[in-house]
Amino acid sequence: MIFFFACSFVVSAQSEEKPYSLSVDIGESKNSTSSNDTKDIINEMIKNNIELLIFVGGDGTARDILDAITENNFDDLLVIGVPSGVKMYSGIFVVNPADAAEVVKLVLEGGAGFAEFEIMDADEKAFREDRFIIKLYGYMNGPSVPARFQGAKQASPETVNEHEAQEAIAKYIIEQMIPDGTYILGPGTTLKTVTEILNIKKTTLGVDIYQSGKIVLDVNEARIIELVDDFSKAWIIVSPIGHQGMLFGRGNQQISPGVIERVGRDHIFVISTPSKLKGIAGETLKVDTGDSSVDEMLRGYIRVITDYNEIRLMKVE
């Protein structure tokens, strides 16, 4: 018998092969919640001896869950994070909801062991100030299915070689730009190097638009669509997240499926230093735009600019 425990909403589950039983109304429904509510709900679930916890959220939710697990000495609990937020740098998250379903199936069939996943803590104050400061918060157990989990983000190393590689990439990108082109710039220090050479300001963590020698800072999807007059002369420039290899769907959700479709795959510049590529788990890039058809369009091999006029083909999954 499989029991499902859920908070303040009813889910029906039926199967001809296995009996399912559902327990509901753990906690109470609220219009707004806090981290304490998350911890309270986890405490109630732990009292019911759950064996697998699946949550939807971001790094903040992951930290709250880890706190509750630690306080209850319930370290054997397996956890799966389904990404839904802005900051998802922890390793406990699967790549997308479909992967979560596959992992749950493997757990139920006894085909998954367990592994420790890093839970990361991004400095909220620094984040609001467009500075990226992240540290290890702790470890949480989850099913060991490496291909389905995104891995934890690693920051770019602050070395002379890394900066030189970023500058070489930036110079090459600038040489490819056309005067009447529009460039949608993703977050990251490599992208910021491009604008530093152009002698203009860019946000580190936001998405910005560069056109006609000017930049519009921190744009969302609606603003991108409003500002781009001709998508045939628009390009997206992005860099994958360190270690995770996430290209779209983490930290750059402003570049939505609709924007990607309008721009087209052939007008996407992917840039990364060799050291970052080397550190990406499985040496494959990943996408999770929220639109399966756009994800499928992006899959396959894509060119990654790794130095001045140096390109490497990387697989996108």
Coordinates of N, CA and C in Angstrom, one line a residue, residues 18 141 185 188 193 204 301:
K18 N -1.8 -1.2 -8.6 CA -1.5 -1.1 -7.2 C -2.5 -0.3 -6.5
N141 N 19.8 14.0 1.9 CA 19.8 12.8 1.1 C 18.7 12.8 0.1
L185 N 21.1 39.7 -23.4 CA 22.3 39.3 -22.6 C 21.8 38.6 -21.3
G188 N 25.6 36.6 -15.6 CA 26.9 35.9 -15.4 C 28.0 36.8 -15.6
T193 N 31.7 40.7 -18.8 CA 32.9 41.0 -19.4 C 32.7 41.6 -20.8
T204 N 24.7 41.8 -13.1 CA 25.4 40.5 -13.0 C 24.4 39.4 -13.1
Y301 N 23.3 19.1 -30.6 CA 24.6 19.7 -30.4 C 24.5 21.2 -30.7

